[in-house]
Protein backbone atom coordinates (compact mmCIF):
# COMPACT_ATOMS: atom_id res chain seq x y z
CA MET A 1 1.32 12.43 11.00
CA LYS A 2 -2.02 11.11 12.26
CA LYS A 3 -5.38 12.55 11.25
CA ASN A 4 -8.07 11.26 13.65
CA ARG A 5 -7.64 7.60 12.77
CA LYS A 6 -10.52 5.38 13.80
CA LYS A 7 -9.38 3.23 16.71
CA THR A 8 -9.05 -0.40 15.65
CA LEU A 9 -7.44 -3.44 17.18
CA LYS A 10 -3.71 -3.72 16.61
CA VAL A 11 -2.65 -6.86 14.70
CA GLN A 12 0.95 -8.04 14.68
CA VAL A 13 2.01 -9.42 11.28
CA GLY A 14 5.58 -10.60 11.71
CA LYS A 15 7.35 -7.52 13.02
CA VAL A 16 4.87 -5.12 11.40
CA ALA A 17 1.98 -3.70 13.40
CA VAL A 18 -1.31 -3.08 11.61
CA GLY A 19 -4.10 -1.06 13.19
CA GLY A 20 -4.30 0.50 16.63
CA ASP A 21 -1.92 3.43 16.86
CA ALA A 22 0.40 2.07 14.15
CA PRO A 23 0.84 4.09 10.93
CA VAL A 24 -1.06 3.01 7.82
CA VAL A 25 0.91 0.12 6.33
CA VAL A 26 1.76 -0.22 2.63
CA GLN A 27 1.52 -3.65 1.09
CA SER A 28 1.76 -5.22 -2.36
CA MET A 29 1.56 -8.58 -4.11
CA THR A 30 3.86 -10.50 -6.41
CA ASN A 31 2.75 -11.65 -9.87
CA THR A 32 5.39 -14.37 -10.25
CA ASP A 33 4.68 -18.09 -10.21
CA THR A 34 5.43 -18.92 -6.57
CA GLU A 35 6.80 -22.28 -7.65
CA ASP A 36 9.62 -20.29 -9.29
CA VAL A 37 11.54 -19.62 -6.11
CA LEU A 38 14.27 -17.40 -7.54
CA ARG A 39 11.97 -15.06 -9.46
CA THR A 40 9.59 -14.81 -6.53
CA VAL A 41 12.42 -14.02 -4.11
CA GLN A 42 13.72 -11.37 -6.51
CA GLN A 43 10.34 -9.69 -6.85
CA VAL A 44 9.59 -9.79 -3.13
CA ALA A 45 12.97 -8.17 -2.47
CA GLU A 46 12.30 -5.49 -5.11
CA LEU A 47 8.90 -4.69 -3.61
CA ALA A 48 10.36 -4.54 -0.11
CA LYS A 49 13.18 -2.27 -1.29
CA ALA A 50 10.59 0.03 -2.89
CA GLY A 51 8.88 0.30 0.49
CA SER A 52 6.30 -2.48 0.65
CA GLU A 53 5.96 -3.39 4.33
CA LEU A 54 3.96 -6.57 3.69
CA VAL A 55 4.18 -8.70 0.54
CA ARG A 56 1.51 -11.19 -0.48
CA ILE A 57 2.34 -14.23 -2.57
CA THR A 58 0.02 -16.69 -4.30
CA VAL A 59 -0.14 -20.15 -2.72
CA ASN A 60 -2.29 -22.17 -5.09
CA THR A 61 -0.55 -25.51 -5.63
CA MET A 62 1.28 -28.08 -3.53
CA LYS A 63 4.58 -27.10 -5.17
CA ALA A 64 3.91 -23.44 -4.40
CA ALA A 65 3.25 -24.31 -0.75
CA GLU A 66 6.45 -26.35 -0.64
CA ALA A 67 8.38 -23.41 -2.14
CA VAL A 68 7.30 -20.93 0.56
CA PRO A 69 9.79 -22.07 3.27
CA GLU A 70 12.69 -21.80 0.81
CA ILE A 71 11.49 -18.35 -0.31
CA ARG A 72 11.46 -17.24 3.32
CA GLN A 73 14.93 -18.67 3.97
CA ARG A 74 16.46 -17.04 0.90
CA LEU A 75 14.93 -13.66 1.76
CA ASP A 76 16.25 -13.89 5.32
CA LYS A 77 19.76 -14.68 4.05
CA MET A 78 19.54 -11.53 1.89
CA GLY A 79 18.61 -9.49 4.94
CA CYS A 80 15.07 -8.98 3.62
CA PHE A 81 12.75 -9.70 6.54
CA VAL A 82 9.53 -8.35 5.05
CA PRO A 83 6.52 -10.36 6.32
CA LEU A 84 4.99 -12.73 3.78
CA VAL A 85 1.24 -13.15 3.35
CA GLY A 86 -0.11 -16.32 1.76
CA ASP A 87 -2.98 -15.78 -0.68
CA PHE A 88 -5.28 -18.81 -0.49
CA HIS A 89 -8.34 -19.68 -2.56
CA PHE A 90 -10.27 -22.96 -2.95
CA ASN A 91 -7.61 -25.36 -1.56
CA GLY A 92 -5.90 -23.48 1.25
CA HIS A 93 -7.07 -25.97 3.87
CA LYS A 94 -5.32 -28.80 2.01
CA LEU A 95 -2.10 -26.91 1.38
CA LEU A 96 -1.67 -25.61 4.93
CA SER A 97 -2.44 -29.03 6.37
CA ALA A 98 -0.12 -30.91 4.01
CA VAL A 99 2.80 -28.47 4.29
CA PRO A 100 3.06 -27.28 7.90
CA GLU A 101 6.40 -25.65 7.04
CA CYS A 102 4.49 -23.32 4.73
CA ALA A 103 1.99 -22.53 7.48
CA GLU A 104 4.87 -21.59 9.78
CA ALA A 105 6.90 -19.61 7.23
CA LEU A 106 4.02 -17.27 6.39
CA ASP A 107 3.16 -14.35 8.67
CA LYS A 108 -0.46 -14.02 7.63
CA TYR A 109 -3.04 -16.03 5.69
CA ARG A 110 -5.48 -14.36 3.33
CA ILE A 111 -8.78 -16.29 3.23
CA ASN A 112 -11.66 -15.45 0.89
CA PRO A 113 -14.93 -16.72 2.44
CA GLY A 114 -16.49 -16.98 -1.02
CA ASN A 115 -13.81 -19.40 -2.21
CA VAL A 116 -13.32 -21.85 0.67
CA GLY A 117 -16.01 -24.28 -0.45
CA LYS A 118 -19.79 -24.62 -0.38
CA GLY A 119 -22.21 -25.51 2.34
CA LYS A 120 -21.00 -27.72 5.17
CA SER A 121 -17.72 -28.47 3.43
CA GLY A 122 -17.02 -24.76 3.18
CA ASP A 123 -17.57 -24.30 6.91
CA GLU A 124 -15.27 -27.23 7.65
CA GLN A 125 -12.54 -25.99 5.32
CA PHE A 126 -12.71 -22.47 6.74
CA ALA A 127 -12.50 -23.90 10.24
CA GLN A 128 -9.51 -26.00 9.26
CA MET A 129 -7.58 -22.94 8.06
CA ILE A 130 -8.48 -20.92 11.15
CA GLU A 131 -7.38 -23.76 13.45
CA ILE A 132 -4.03 -23.87 11.65
CA ALA A 133 -3.66 -20.11 12.09
CA VAL A 134 -4.37 -20.49 15.82
CA LYS A 135 -1.88 -23.33 16.12
CA HIS A 136 0.90 -21.32 14.47
CA ASN A 137 -0.13 -18.01 16.07
CA LYS A 138 -0.66 -16.30 12.68
CA ALA A 139 -2.77 -13.36 11.64
CA VAL A 140 -5.59 -13.83 9.12
CA ARG A 141 -7.09 -11.43 6.60
CA ILE A 142 -10.68 -12.29 5.86
CA GLY A 143 -10.87 -10.82 2.39
CA VAL A 144 -14.30 -10.60 0.79
CA ASN A 145 -14.41 -9.67 -2.91
CA TRP A 146 -17.30 -8.38 -4.99
CA GLY A 147 -16.37 -10.81 -7.76
CA SER A 148 -16.32 -13.90 -5.54
CA LEU A 149 -19.04 -13.25 -2.99
CA ASP A 150 -20.46 -16.24 -1.08
CA GLN A 151 -23.34 -17.19 -3.37
CA LYS A 152 -25.21 -19.16 -0.71
CA LEU A 153 -25.24 -16.14 1.57
CA LEU A 154 -26.26 -13.83 -1.26
CA ALA A 155 -29.08 -16.17 -2.32
CA ARG A 156 -30.42 -16.27 1.25
CA MET A 157 -30.33 -12.49 1.58
CA LEU A 158 -31.99 -12.02 -1.82
CA ASP A 159 -34.73 -14.43 -0.78
CA GLU A 160 -35.28 -12.52 2.48
CA ASN A 161 -35.34 -9.26 0.53
CA SER A 162 -38.00 -10.58 -1.84
CA GLN A 163 -40.31 -11.17 1.14
CA LEU A 164 -40.22 -7.50 2.16
CA ASP A 165 -43.18 -5.23 1.46
CA THR A 166 -40.77 -2.89 -0.32
CA PRO A 167 -37.79 -4.94 -1.59
CA ARG A 168 -34.49 -3.10 -1.81
CA GLU A 169 -32.38 -2.70 -4.93
CA LEU A 170 -30.06 -5.57 -5.87
CA ALA A 171 -26.95 -3.43 -5.31
CA GLU A 172 -28.03 -2.67 -1.74
CA VAL A 173 -28.50 -6.35 -0.95
CA GLN A 174 -25.11 -7.20 -2.45
CA HIS A 175 -23.55 -4.40 -0.40
CA ASP A 176 -24.97 -5.81 2.83
CA ALA A 177 -23.99 -9.34 1.82
CA LEU A 178 -20.36 -8.27 1.50
CA ILE A 179 -20.33 -6.87 5.00
CA GLU A 180 -22.24 -9.77 6.50
CA SER A 181 -19.86 -12.25 4.85
CA ALA A 182 -16.84 -10.48 6.32
CA LEU A 183 -18.20 -9.91 9.81
CA GLY A 184 -19.88 -13.32 9.97
CA SER A 185 -16.66 -15.05 8.98
CA ALA A 186 -14.71 -13.01 11.54
CA ALA A 187 -17.19 -14.04 14.25
CA LYS A 188 -16.77 -17.70 13.25
CA ALA A 189 -13.00 -17.31 13.40
CA GLU A 190 -13.24 -15.93 16.93
CA GLU A 191 -15.50 -18.83 17.94
CA LEU A 192 -12.80 -21.18 16.68
CA GLY A 193 -10.21 -19.55 18.93
CA LEU A 194 -8.62 -16.88 16.73
CA PRO A 195 -8.31 -13.69 18.80
CA ALA A 196 -9.88 -10.53 17.41
CA ASN A 197 -6.42 -8.91 17.39
CA LYS A 198 -5.31 -11.51 14.86
CA ILE A 199 -8.01 -10.59 12.34
CA ILE A 200 -7.87 -8.06 9.50
CA ILE A 201 -10.91 -7.53 7.28
CA SER A 202 -11.31 -6.30 3.72
CA CYS A 203 -14.36 -5.86 1.48
CA LYS A 204 -12.94 -5.00 -1.92
CA LEU A 205 -14.91 -3.72 -4.88
CA SER A 206 -14.00 -2.18 -8.23
CA GLY A 207 -16.34 0.84 -8.04
CA VAL A 208 -15.14 3.94 -6.22
CA GLN A 209 -18.48 4.98 -4.69
CA ASP A 210 -19.35 1.37 -3.84
CA LEU A 211 -16.05 0.93 -2.01
CA ILE A 212 -16.46 4.16 -0.04
CA LYS A 213 -20.00 3.29 1.06
CA THR A 214 -19.05 -0.26 2.04
CA TYR A 215 -16.07 0.73 4.16
CA ILE A 216 -17.91 3.54 5.93
CA ASP A 217 -20.61 1.05 6.94
CA LEU A 218 -18.04 -1.63 7.80
CA ALA A 219 -16.02 0.73 10.00
CA ASP A 220 -19.20 1.66 11.91
CA LYS A 221 -19.94 -1.99 12.65
CA CYS A 222 -16.59 -3.33 13.88
CA ASP A 223 -13.25 -2.49 15.42
CA TYR A 224 -11.22 -5.00 13.42
CA ALA A 225 -8.19 -3.67 11.56
CA LEU A 226 -9.21 -2.84 7.98
CA HIS A 227 -7.31 -3.38 4.73
CA LEU A 228 -8.21 -0.92 1.95
CA GLY A 229 -7.92 -1.42 -1.76
CA LEU A 230 -9.90 -0.90 -4.93
CA THR A 231 -9.83 -4.32 -6.53
CA GLU A 232 -9.10 -4.54 -10.27
CA ALA A 233 -8.33 -0.82 -10.32
CA GLY A 234 -7.03 -0.98 -13.90
CA MET A 235 -4.04 0.29 -15.83
CA GLY A 236 -2.07 3.52 -15.86
CA SER A 237 -3.67 6.81 -14.91
CA LYS A 238 -7.15 5.26 -14.64
CA GLY A 239 -6.00 2.80 -11.99
CA ILE A 240 -4.04 5.44 -10.10
CA VAL A 241 -6.82 8.04 -10.16
CA SER A 242 -9.62 5.68 -9.18
CA SER A 243 -7.61 4.13 -6.34
CA THR A 244 -6.58 7.55 -5.07
CA ALA A 245 -10.13 8.89 -5.26
CA ALA A 246 -11.52 6.01 -3.20
CA LEU A 247 -8.76 5.65 -0.63
CA ALA A 248 -8.29 9.37 -0.07
CA VAL A 249 -11.93 9.78 1.00
CA LEU A 250 -11.72 6.85 3.42
CA LEU A 251 -8.32 7.73 4.85
CA GLN A 252 -9.44 11.31 5.44
CA GLN A 253 -12.31 9.92 7.52
CA GLY A 254 -9.85 7.89 9.59
CA ILE A 255 -10.74 4.57 7.96
CA GLY A 256 -8.03 2.11 6.94
CA ASP A 257 -5.01 0.49 8.57
CA THR A 258 -3.23 -0.99 5.57
CA ILE A 259 -3.54 -0.28 1.84
CA ARG A 260 -2.71 -1.81 -1.50
CA ILE A 261 -2.99 -0.23 -4.94
CA SER A 262 -4.07 -2.99 -7.34
CA LEU A 263 -2.65 -1.63 -10.58
CA THR A 264 -2.53 -3.69 -13.74
CA PRO A 265 1.15 -3.39 -14.72
CA GLU A 266 2.17 -2.62 -18.26
CA PRO A 267 4.07 -5.49 -19.90
CA GLY A 268 7.61 -5.51 -18.57
CA ALA A 269 6.98 -2.61 -16.18
CA PRO A 270 8.30 -2.91 -12.62
CA ARG A 271 5.77 -4.23 -10.12
CA ALA A 272 6.96 -1.70 -7.56
CA LYS A 273 4.91 1.11 -9.13
CA GLU A 274 1.92 0.14 -7.00
CA VAL A 275 4.08 0.61 -3.90
CA ILE A 276 5.17 4.09 -4.98
CA VAL A 277 1.56 5.13 -5.64
CA ALA A 278 0.48 3.91 -2.20
CA GLN A 279 3.30 5.84 -0.56
CA GLN A 280 2.46 8.99 -2.51
CA ILE A 281 -1.18 8.83 -1.44
CA LEU A 282 -0.18 8.61 2.22
CA GLN A 283 2.54 11.25 1.93
CA THR A 284 0.58 13.83 -0.04
CA MET A 285 -2.27 13.51 2.47
CA GLY A 286 0.13 14.04 5.35
CA PHE A 287 -0.22 10.62 7.00
CA ARG A 288 3.35 9.40 6.51
CA SER A 289 6.63 10.47 4.93
CA PHE A 290 8.66 8.16 2.74
CA THR A 291 10.92 10.29 0.56
CA PRO A 292 11.71 14.00 0.08
CA GLN A 293 9.06 15.70 -2.04
CA VAL A 294 9.86 17.83 -5.08
CA VAL A 295 7.61 20.85 -5.70
CA ALA A 296 7.72 21.99 -9.33
CA CYS A 297 5.56 24.33 -11.39
CA PRO A 298 3.66 23.02 -14.44
CA GLY A 299 5.24 25.45 -16.87
CA CYS A 300 3.64 28.15 -19.02
CA GLY A 301 4.52 30.74 -21.68
CA ARG A 302 7.10 32.21 -19.31
CA THR A 303 8.99 28.90 -19.25
CA THR A 304 9.51 28.04 -22.90
CA SER A 305 12.70 26.15 -22.03
CA ASP A 306 12.36 22.67 -20.53
CA TYR A 307 15.41 23.24 -18.35
CA PHE A 308 13.51 23.46 -15.05
CA GLN A 309 11.51 20.35 -15.95
CA ARG A 310 14.66 18.35 -16.58
CA LEU A 311 16.23 19.67 -13.38
CA ALA A 312 13.13 18.73 -11.35
CA GLN A 313 13.19 15.27 -12.89
CA ASP A 314 16.91 14.84 -12.19
CA ILE A 315 16.58 16.03 -8.59
CA GLU A 316 13.64 13.70 -7.95
CA ALA A 317 15.62 10.76 -9.36
CA TYR A 318 18.64 11.75 -7.28
CA LEU A 319 16.59 11.88 -4.07
CA SER A 320 15.06 8.47 -4.78
CA GLU A 321 18.47 6.95 -5.44
CA GLN A 322 19.88 8.36 -2.21
CA MET A 323 17.01 7.39 0.08
CA PRO A 324 18.16 3.79 0.80
CA VAL A 325 21.36 5.27 2.27
CA TRP A 326 19.90 8.49 3.66
CA LYS A 327 17.07 6.74 5.48
CA SER A 328 19.41 5.19 8.04
CA ARG A 329 22.07 7.93 8.09
CA PHE A 330 19.86 11.01 8.14
CA PRO A 331 16.66 10.46 10.16
CA GLY A 332 13.87 12.83 9.15
CA VAL A 333 15.19 13.47 5.64
CA GLU A 334 12.07 11.84 4.20
CA GLU A 335 10.13 14.90 5.37
CA MET A 336 12.29 17.34 3.40
CA SER A 337 10.74 19.38 0.59
CA VAL A 338 12.66 20.64 -2.45
CA ALA A 339 11.27 23.27 -4.82
CA VAL A 340 12.40 23.54 -8.45
CA MET A 341 10.60 26.50 -9.98
CA GLY A 342 10.68 27.85 -13.53
CA CYS A 343 10.25 31.63 -13.35
CA VAL A 344 10.00 34.70 -11.13
CA VAL A 345 6.18 34.65 -10.71
CA ASN A 346 5.94 31.94 -8.02
CA GLY A 347 9.56 30.83 -8.00
CA PRO A 348 10.99 32.77 -5.05
CA GLY A 349 7.83 32.34 -2.95
CA GLU A 350 7.62 28.57 -3.41
CA SER A 351 11.38 28.22 -2.92
CA LYS A 352 11.13 30.03 0.41
CA GLN A 353 8.34 27.71 1.55
CA ALA A 354 10.42 24.58 0.86
CA ASN A 355 13.35 23.39 2.97
CA ILE A 356 15.53 24.12 -0.02
CA GLY A 357 14.52 25.60 -3.35
CA ILE A 358 15.78 27.10 -6.55
CA SER A 359 14.07 29.69 -8.73
CA LEU A 360 15.27 29.33 -12.31
CA PRO A 361 15.02 32.16 -14.85
CA GLY A 362 12.02 32.19 -17.15
CA SER A 363 11.90 33.46 -20.71
CA GLY A 364 13.49 36.92 -20.93
CA GLU A 365 14.57 36.96 -17.27
CA SER A 366 18.13 37.50 -16.07
CA PRO A 367 20.11 34.22 -16.36
CA VAL A 368 20.51 33.77 -12.61
CA ALA A 369 18.99 31.26 -10.19
CA PRO A 370 18.69 32.21 -6.50
CA VAL A 371 18.76 29.31 -4.02
CA TYR A 372 16.81 29.48 -0.75
CA GLU A 373 17.39 27.41 2.38
CA ASN A 374 14.75 27.51 5.11
CA GLY A 375 13.30 30.69 3.63
CA GLU A 376 16.57 32.59 3.27
CA LYS A 377 18.48 33.23 0.05
CA THR A 378 21.93 31.69 0.45
CA VAL A 379 23.48 31.83 -3.00
CA THR A 380 22.73 32.77 -6.60
CA LEU A 381 23.81 30.28 -9.27
CA LYS A 382 24.86 31.27 -12.79
CA GLY A 383 26.37 29.66 -15.84
CA ASP A 384 26.15 26.21 -17.39
CA ASN A 385 26.51 24.07 -14.26
CA ILE A 386 23.46 25.15 -12.28
CA ALA A 387 22.05 21.61 -12.09
CA GLU A 388 25.26 20.06 -10.78
CA GLU A 389 25.84 22.87 -8.30
CA PHE A 390 22.27 22.70 -6.98
CA GLN A 391 22.52 18.95 -6.49
CA LYS A 392 25.67 19.47 -4.38
CA ILE A 393 23.87 22.13 -2.36
CA VAL A 394 21.02 19.68 -1.67
CA GLU A 395 23.50 17.02 -0.56
CA THR A 396 25.24 19.46 1.78
CA TYR A 397 21.90 20.62 3.18
CA VAL A 398 20.94 17.03 4.04
CA LYS A 399 24.23 16.35 5.82
CA ASN A 400 24.03 19.61 7.80
CA HIS A 401 20.37 19.41 8.81
CA TYR A 402 19.57 15.71 9.26
CA ASN A 403 22.80 14.26 10.65
């Protein structure tokens, strides 16, 4: 579903389209040492399986650059063709020049204007990377970060600000410096021969309101494809909530062509969580569908048993497990909604609104559970095997309605 997306230039990254009339793309980034080929391949494959449509990898050393072609080859042999984005800082010009196989194996280069060098050398190194991108026909993300803003540019703008009759606040100058760094670098890239439809821009900050303001201004000033993300979002619920708050506002205004949720993972936790959060933001807002959605009530004094909670959890896990198979066999199943309700108050009504739903008995209610399909009651379940029977009903519904 599209909601008045701002028209931007379409950028082809491998076989994935970003911008234009393409859907908002989900991307992620590995946290493995890229020199460790096997671990990096494994994590890229896990992220792609979870639904990441672009995966960024760190390319920070000569050995990492030399590992990229092998990573690409191993992924291709596994049947994992997700586009790879090289994340370059400080020495990208050297690595791409020294290892042309790396330059060719990547589908996009991420360049941070604040980290390509200083003064004349910075301009030369930026130009070197852009010329390599042109040579290999690769897309480039010009990614400006609040924490690594071009200090020469900022100093110049602060000096100009100090000459004003009424100088602006520091935060306002920094805000404008971010945008000028991004758009100025994009203009330089075009001068060097990189087409505008090969450029993606990002201006990432860690403050929700700062990010919203920056991207609204940025979107007004250009038609480049835009990558959204709250940088250093944080851990757990804080990272999820702050990223959702910022991106939801921008997406609702039609701003953003690709997103990443920069969560700090808990030790040992799967990296793919950031992919799931990104998908949920897009799906709950109605932009895209990735997996059937489970509607479940929060529970109250009428639902003293945790039976409906466990059933909702089991059904959600079951749907997630089936999606890799269902996605190809049953087109459209990702748009299905399943309701698992805990009592008679909202149970029947919510169940009728879903494609398929079950209304379980609450405290003191008759021990029966009516099942609704497309708004009509089809069967009433009883006994000790309600969960197993409902799961079979869901499976049958999928085969009958999405085959």
